[in-house]
């Protein structure tokens, strides 16, 4: 049984209401898509470098991921979900169109937002994601671009919310580096006394990390 209550009606809502009206702009590369003109009944719950993610009150169990650029990426994401199969730490592909995917909704917040809110990130979240990534490898995928905005947590459980780059080749060290920072830094400081980290500081850290990695590759 589908987690959608009315598949065909929802498809019409997406294709006739959401997509034609919503405005997605990529203002700067490596910064999330900026969303304007959200039609009534819809809410944007997040955005990344490629897409913005919406929910509609009539179908609370799913999200609609609308691509703002790189439609090739959408096709790849469909393939990745098919190859991944089902696993509790991942979302699931429900349906898709030319510019959008309908995915199972994951509850909770991203690790990035947990730091911003001053919510403690338990070790079980890190462990769940490690297990989930091993599972992806066992399905022939390559965990790529796994970072604080692509991982969510809810009630001490970890979830990987964005697998769109798992088809890529090569080694991506973001998750490994995040795990190192978790044990070397976070567990000794914020874990003990969770305080809210300003978004500006989190973004500064994100950009500095990218810069440092680029520099390291050149040396
Ligand atoms: N299945 C989902 N359930 C709940 N929230 C989601 C889901 N997919 C994405 N999101 C939210 O939307 C944001 C952007 O989605 P993401 O797939 O990472 O887009 P991009 O591929 O552009 O990076 C995520 O950081 C997360 O906050
Ligand atoms: Mg993302």
mmCIF file of C-alpha atoms and ligand atoms in Angstrom:
data_model
loop_
_atom_site.group_PDB
_atom_site.id
_atom_site.type_symbol
_atom_site.label_atom_id
_atom_site.label_comp_id
_atom_site.label_asym_id
_atom_site.label_seq_id
_atom_site.Cartn_x
_atom_site.Cartn_y
_atom_site.Cartn_z
ATOM 1 C CA UNK A 1 0.000 0.000 0.000
ATOM 2 C CA UNK A 2 1.285 3.460 -0.876
ATOM 3 C CA UNK A 3 1.869 6.049 1.820
ATOM 4 C CA UNK A 4 0.027 8.500 -0.452
ATOM 5 C CA UNK A 5 -3.728 8.771 0.147
ATOM 6 C CA UNK A 6 -4.443 9.896 -3.403
ATOM 7 C CA UNK A 7 -1.623 9.406 -5.865
ATOM 8 C CA UNK A 8 -3.193 10.866 -8.998
ATOM 9 C CA UNK A 9 -4.683 13.899 -7.248
ATOM 10 C CA UNK A 10 -1.337 14.644 -5.624
ATOM 11 C CA UNK A 11 0.406 14.453 -8.995
ATOM 12 C CA UNK A 12 -2.030 17.074 -10.324
ATOM 13 C CA UNK A 13 -1.413 19.291 -7.265
ATOM 14 C CA UNK A 14 2.344 19.128 -7.832
ATOM 15 C CA UNK A 15 2.303 19.583 -11.586
ATOM 16 C CA UNK A 16 -0.488 22.174 -11.858
ATOM 17 C CA UNK A 17 -0.031 24.131 -8.617
ATOM 18 C CA UNK A 18 3.406 23.795 -7.111
ATOM 19 C CA UNK A 19 5.801 23.567 -10.064
ATOM 20 C CA UNK A 20 4.287 26.278 -12.319
ATOM 21 C CA UNK A 21 4.151 28.834 -9.481
ATOM 22 C CA UNK A 22 7.141 28.276 -7.289
ATOM 23 C CA UNK A 23 10.290 30.198 -8.060
ATOM 24 C CA UNK A 24 13.652 28.522 -7.390
ATOM 25 C CA UNK A 25 16.798 30.535 -7.787
ATOM 26 C CA UNK A 26 20.391 29.518 -7.421
ATOM 27 C CA UNK A 27 21.899 32.827 -6.331
ATOM 28 C CA UNK A 28 25.397 31.598 -5.580
ATOM 29 C CA UNK A 29 27.039 28.232 -6.299
ATOM 30 C CA UNK A 30 27.565 26.111 -3.164
ATOM 31 C CA UNK A 31 24.735 27.934 -1.421
ATOM 32 C CA UNK A 32 21.221 26.592 -1.013
ATOM 33 C CA UNK A 33 18.582 27.362 -3.649
ATOM 34 C CA UNK A 34 16.465 30.398 -2.700
ATOM 35 C CA UNK A 35 12.711 29.790 -2.819
ATOM 36 C CA UNK A 36 10.028 32.409 -3.583
ATOM 37 C CA UNK A 37 6.335 32.344 -4.490
ATOM 38 C CA UNK A 38 5.267 29.266 -2.588
ATOM 39 C CA UNK A 39 1.611 28.492 -3.480
ATOM 40 C CA UNK A 40 -0.977 28.227 -0.705
ATOM 41 C CA UNK A 41 -1.137 24.911 1.107
ATOM 42 C CA UNK A 42 2.554 24.200 0.526
ATOM 43 C CA UNK A 43 5.474 24.758 2.871
ATOM 44 C CA UNK A 44 9.201 24.671 2.121
ATOM 45 C CA UNK A 45 10.995 22.544 4.728
ATOM 46 C CA UNK A 46 14.519 22.728 3.368
ATOM 47 C CA UNK A 47 16.735 23.417 0.417
ATOM 48 C CA UNK A 48 20.079 22.260 -0.889
ATOM 49 C CA UNK A 49 22.366 23.178 -3.763
ATOM 50 C CA UNK A 50 20.133 21.472 -6.356
ATOM 51 C CA UNK A 51 16.620 21.437 -5.034
ATOM 52 C CA UNK A 52 14.024 22.711 -2.599
ATOM 53 C CA UNK A 53 11.832 20.382 -0.563
ATOM 54 C CA UNK A 54 8.126 20.973 0.117
ATOM 55 C CA UNK A 55 5.268 19.441 2.059
ATOM 56 C CA UNK A 56 1.518 19.735 1.443
ATOM 57 C CA UNK A 57 -1.022 19.364 4.251
ATOM 58 C CA UNK A 58 -3.077 16.801 2.285
ATOM 59 C CA UNK A 59 -0.185 14.281 2.197
ATOM 60 C CA UNK A 60 1.734 14.574 5.481
ATOM 61 C CA UNK A 61 3.848 11.424 4.967
ATOM 62 C CA UNK A 62 5.741 12.584 1.897
ATOM 63 C CA UNK A 63 7.896 15.462 0.691
ATOM 64 C CA UNK A 64 8.231 16.835 -2.825
ATOM 65 C CA UNK A 65 11.813 17.554 -3.882
ATOM 66 C CA UNK A 66 11.739 20.045 -6.752
ATOM 67 C CA UNK A 67 14.941 20.437 -8.739
ATOM 68 C CA UNK A 68 15.927 24.017 -9.523
ATOM 69 C CA UNK A 69 18.857 23.015 -11.712
ATOM 70 C CA UNK A 70 20.690 19.949 -12.986
ATOM 71 C CA UNK A 71 17.798 17.760 -14.150
ATOM 72 C CA UNK A 72 20.350 15.068 -15.013
ATOM 73 C CA UNK A 73 20.878 14.880 -11.265
ATOM 74 C CA UNK A 74 17.200 14.061 -10.791
ATOM 75 C CA UNK A 75 17.442 11.030 -13.065
ATOM 76 C CA UNK A 76 20.560 9.891 -11.204
ATOM 77 C CA UNK A 77 18.766 10.255 -7.866
ATOM 78 C CA UNK A 78 15.917 8.048 -9.146
ATOM 79 C CA UNK A 79 18.466 5.392 -10.150
ATOM 80 C CA UNK A 80 20.233 5.636 -6.785
ATOM 81 C CA UNK A 81 16.963 5.085 -4.881
ATOM 82 C CA UNK A 82 16.164 2.052 -7.063
ATOM 83 C CA UNK A 83 19.607 0.576 -6.444
ATOM 84 C CA UNK A 84 19.466 1.300 -2.709
ATOM 85 C CA UNK A 85 16.308 -0.671 -1.979
ATOM 86 C CA UNK A 86 14.619 -0.285 1.389
ATOM 87 C CA UNK A 87 16.412 0.531 4.636
ATOM 88 C CA UNK A 88 15.051 2.202 7.790
ATOM 89 C CA UNK A 89 17.765 4.907 7.826
ATOM 90 C CA UNK A 90 16.821 6.193 4.368
ATOM 91 C CA UNK A 91 13.868 7.756 2.667
ATOM 92 C CA UNK A 92 12.082 5.980 -0.184
ATOM 93 C CA UNK A 93 11.130 7.030 -3.699
ATOM 94 C CA UNK A 94 7.336 7.105 -4.091
ATOM 95 C CA UNK A 95 6.913 8.725 -7.521
ATOM 96 C CA UNK A 96 8.649 11.219 -9.783
ATOM 97 C CA UNK A 97 8.152 13.623 -12.670
ATOM 98 C CA UNK A 98 10.354 15.636 -14.981
ATOM 99 C CA UNK A 99 11.387 18.139 -12.293
ATOM 100 C CA UNK A 100 10.448 16.512 -9.012
ATOM 101 C CA UNK A 101 10.622 13.471 -6.787
ATOM 102 C CA UNK A 102 8.069 12.422 -4.177
ATOM 103 C CA UNK A 103 9.921 10.895 -1.228
ATOM 104 C CA UNK A 104 8.932 9.413 2.091
ATOM 105 C CA UNK A 105 9.081 12.150 4.700
ATOM 106 C CA UNK A 106 11.719 11.744 7.376
ATOM 107 C CA UNK A 107 10.853 13.334 10.694
ATOM 108 C CA UNK A 108 13.333 15.193 12.842
ATOM 109 C CA UNK A 109 15.975 17.825 12.158
ATOM 110 C CA UNK A 110 19.273 17.979 10.323
ATOM 111 C CA UNK A 111 22.489 17.843 12.371
ATOM 112 C CA UNK A 112 23.192 21.367 11.105
ATOM 113 C CA UNK A 113 19.917 22.596 12.635
ATOM 114 C CA UNK A 114 20.582 20.596 15.805
ATOM 115 C CA UNK A 115 23.787 22.616 16.281
ATOM 116 C CA UNK A 116 21.912 25.828 15.526
ATOM 117 C CA UNK A 117 19.155 24.954 18.044
ATOM 118 C CA UNK A 118 21.572 23.738 20.709
ATOM 119 C CA UNK A 119 20.071 20.207 20.625
ATOM 120 C CA UNK A 120 22.435 17.459 21.775
ATOM 121 C CA UNK A 121 23.459 14.996 19.039
ATOM 122 C CA UNK A 122 23.653 11.520 20.608
ATOM 123 C CA UNK A 123 26.317 9.026 19.550
ATOM 124 C CA UNK A 124 23.588 6.595 18.402
ATOM 125 C CA UNK A 125 22.857 8.978 15.505
ATOM 126 C CA UNK A 126 26.465 8.756 14.284
ATOM 127 C CA UNK A 127 26.400 4.956 14.647
ATOM 128 C CA UNK A 128 23.116 4.623 12.721
ATOM 129 C CA UNK A 129 24.535 6.639 9.857
ATOM 130 C CA UNK A 130 27.734 4.562 9.823
ATOM 131 C CA UNK A 131 25.593 1.410 9.518
ATOM 132 C CA UNK A 132 23.429 3.034 6.831
ATOM 133 C CA UNK A 133 26.481 3.987 4.768
ATOM 134 C CA UNK A 134 27.869 0.451 5.003
ATOM 135 C CA UNK A 135 24.501 -0.800 3.743
ATOM 136 C CA UNK A 136 24.700 1.613 0.763
ATOM 137 C CA UNK A 137 28.205 0.295 -0.050
ATOM 138 C CA UNK A 138 26.854 -3.277 0.085
ATOM 139 C CA UNK A 139 24.326 -2.226 -2.593
ATOM 140 C CA UNK A 140 27.173 -1.028 -4.848
ATOM 141 C CA UNK A 141 26.742 2.676 -4.049
ATOM 142 C CA UNK A 142 29.370 5.216 -2.986
ATOM 143 C CA UNK A 143 28.374 7.381 0.026
ATOM 144 C CA UNK A 144 29.145 10.837 -1.276
ATOM 145 C CA UNK A 145 28.303 14.304 0.069
ATOM 146 C CA UNK A 146 27.158 13.070 3.469
ATOM 147 C CA UNK A 147 27.313 16.088 5.770
ATOM 148 C CA UNK A 148 25.398 17.920 8.484
ATOM 149 C CA UNK A 149 22.612 19.100 6.192
ATOM 150 C CA UNK A 150 22.117 15.692 4.587
ATOM 151 C CA UNK A 151 21.767 13.767 7.851
ATOM 152 C CA UNK A 152 18.766 14.012 10.165
ATOM 153 C CA UNK A 153 18.044 12.808 13.673
ATOM 154 C CA UNK A 154 14.872 11.981 15.548
ATOM 155 C CA UNK A 155 14.546 10.366 19.004
ATOM 156 C CA UNK A 156 18.206 9.330 18.993
ATOM 157 C CA UNK A 157 18.040 7.668 15.559
ATOM 158 C CA UNK A 158 20.066 8.842 12.539
ATOM 159 C CA UNK A 159 18.801 9.108 8.939
ATOM 160 C CA UNK A 160 20.487 9.932 5.633
ATOM 161 C CA UNK A 161 18.196 12.344 3.875
ATOM 162 C CA UNK A 162 20.069 13.066 0.636
ATOM 163 C CA UNK A 163 21.637 10.289 -1.418
ATOM 164 C CA UNK A 164 21.629 12.123 -4.740
ATOM 165 C CA UNK A 165 25.427 11.964 -5.130
ATOM 166 C CA UNK A 166 25.859 8.293 -4.173
ATOM 167 C CA UNK A 167 26.411 7.365 -7.845
ATOM 168 C CA UNK A 168 29.600 9.443 -7.993
ATOM 169 C CA UNK A 169 33.057 7.906 -8.162
ATOM 170 C CA UNK A 170 35.951 8.807 -5.874
ATOM 171 C CA UNK A 171 36.356 9.308 -2.184
ATOM 172 C CA UNK A 172 34.404 11.973 -0.364
ATOM 173 C CA UNK A 173 35.663 12.532 3.158
ATOM 174 C CA UNK A 174 32.948 14.770 4.571
ATOM 175 C CA UNK A 175 31.300 12.145 6.751
ATOM 176 C CA UNK A 176 34.641 10.716 7.929
ATOM 177 C CA UNK A 177 35.743 14.237 8.899
ATOM 178 C CA UNK A 178 32.443 14.909 10.638
ATOM 179 C CA UNK A 179 32.801 11.711 12.679
ATOM 180 C CA UNK A 180 36.368 12.703 13.646
ATOM 181 C CA UNK A 181 35.175 16.161 14.709
ATOM 182 C CA UNK A 182 32.314 14.542 16.652
ATOM 183 C CA UNK A 183 34.639 12.392 18.795
ATOM 184 C CA UNK A 184 37.620 14.750 19.031
ATOM 185 C CA UNK A 185 35.786 18.001 19.571
ATOM 186 C CA UNK A 186 32.017 17.777 19.970
ATOM 187 C CA UNK A 187 31.898 15.015 22.605
ATOM 188 C CA UNK A 188 34.280 16.981 24.799
ATOM 189 C CA UNK A 189 32.487 20.310 24.502
ATOM 190 C CA UNK A 190 29.010 20.893 23.069
ATOM 191 C CA UNK A 191 27.841 17.378 23.927
ATOM 192 C CA UNK A 192 28.381 18.206 27.586
ATOM 193 C CA UNK A 193 26.997 21.733 27.398
ATOM 194 C CA UNK A 194 24.876 22.135 24.252
ATOM 195 C CA UNK A 195 24.664 25.801 23.357
ATOM 196 C CA UNK A 196 23.137 27.343 20.238
ATOM 197 C CA UNK A 197 25.692 27.921 17.481
ATOM 198 C CA UNK A 198 24.845 30.968 15.339
ATOM 199 C CA UNK A 199 23.983 30.076 11.704
ATOM 200 C CA UNK A 200 26.581 32.600 10.534
ATOM 201 C CA UNK A 201 29.288 30.706 12.414
ATOM 202 C CA UNK A 202 28.045 27.340 11.061
ATOM 203 C CA UNK A 203 28.158 28.706 7.510
ATOM 204 C CA UNK A 204 31.605 30.172 8.122
ATOM 205 C CA UNK A 205 32.782 26.726 9.275
ATOM 206 C CA UNK A 206 31.167 25.106 6.206
ATOM 207 C CA UNK A 207 32.925 27.510 3.806
ATOM 208 C CA UNK A 208 36.275 27.267 5.638
ATOM 209 C CA UNK A 209 36.058 23.453 5.492
ATOM 210 C CA UNK A 210 35.468 23.582 1.721
ATOM 211 C CA UNK A 211 38.366 26.015 1.282
ATOM 212 C CA UNK A 212 40.710 23.889 3.408
ATOM 213 C CA UNK A 213 39.836 20.711 1.471
ATOM 214 C CA UNK A 214 40.421 22.457 -1.863
ATOM 215 C CA UNK A 215 43.773 23.757 -0.683
ATOM 216 C CA UNK A 216 44.791 20.319 0.577
ATOM 217 C CA UNK A 217 43.966 18.773 -2.809
ATOM 218 C CA UNK A 218 46.233 21.319 -4.554
ATOM 219 C CA UNK A 219 49.244 20.760 -2.298
HETATM 220 N N1 LIG B 1 12.690 12.931 2.775
HETATM 221 C C1 LIG B 1 12.828 14.066 3.479
HETATM 222 N N2 LIG B 1 12.156 14.236 4.647
HETATM 223 C C2 LIG B 1 12.306 15.382 5.355
HETATM 224 N N3 LIG B 1 13.087 16.412 4.998
HETATM 225 C C3 LIG B 1 13.776 16.309 3.837
HETATM 226 C C4 LIG B 1 13.676 15.128 3.017
HETATM 227 N N4 LIG B 1 14.482 15.307 1.944
HETATM 228 C C5 LIG B 1 15.043 16.516 2.086
HETATM 229 N N5 LIG B 1 14.637 17.134 3.215
HETATM 230 C C6 LIG B 1 15.071 18.473 3.709
HETATM 231 O O1 LIG B 1 15.359 19.300 2.600
HETATM 232 C C7 LIG B 1 16.746 19.678 2.576
HETATM 233 C C8 LIG B 1 17.242 19.682 1.138
HETATM 234 O O2 LIG B 1 17.087 18.409 0.545
HETATM 235 P P1 LIG B 1 18.301 17.690 -0.209
HETATM 236 O O3 LIG B 1 17.802 16.361 -0.687
HETATM 237 O O4 LIG B 1 19.496 17.669 0.672
HETATM 238 O O5 LIG B 1 18.542 18.662 -1.464
HETATM 239 P P2 LIG B 1 19.884 18.854 -2.346
HETATM 240 O O6 LIG B 1 20.029 17.603 -3.196
HETATM 241 O O7 LIG B 1 19.617 20.076 -3.177
HETATM 242 O O8 LIG B 1 21.026 19.032 -1.400
HETATM 243 C C9 LIG B 1 17.447 18.686 3.504
HETATM 244 O O9 LIG B 1 18.589 19.248 4.095
HETATM 245 C C10 LIG B 1 16.358 18.390 4.528
HETATM 246 O O10 LIG B 1 16.307 19.435 5.492
HETATM 247 MG MG1 LIG B 2 21.509 18.046 0.267
#
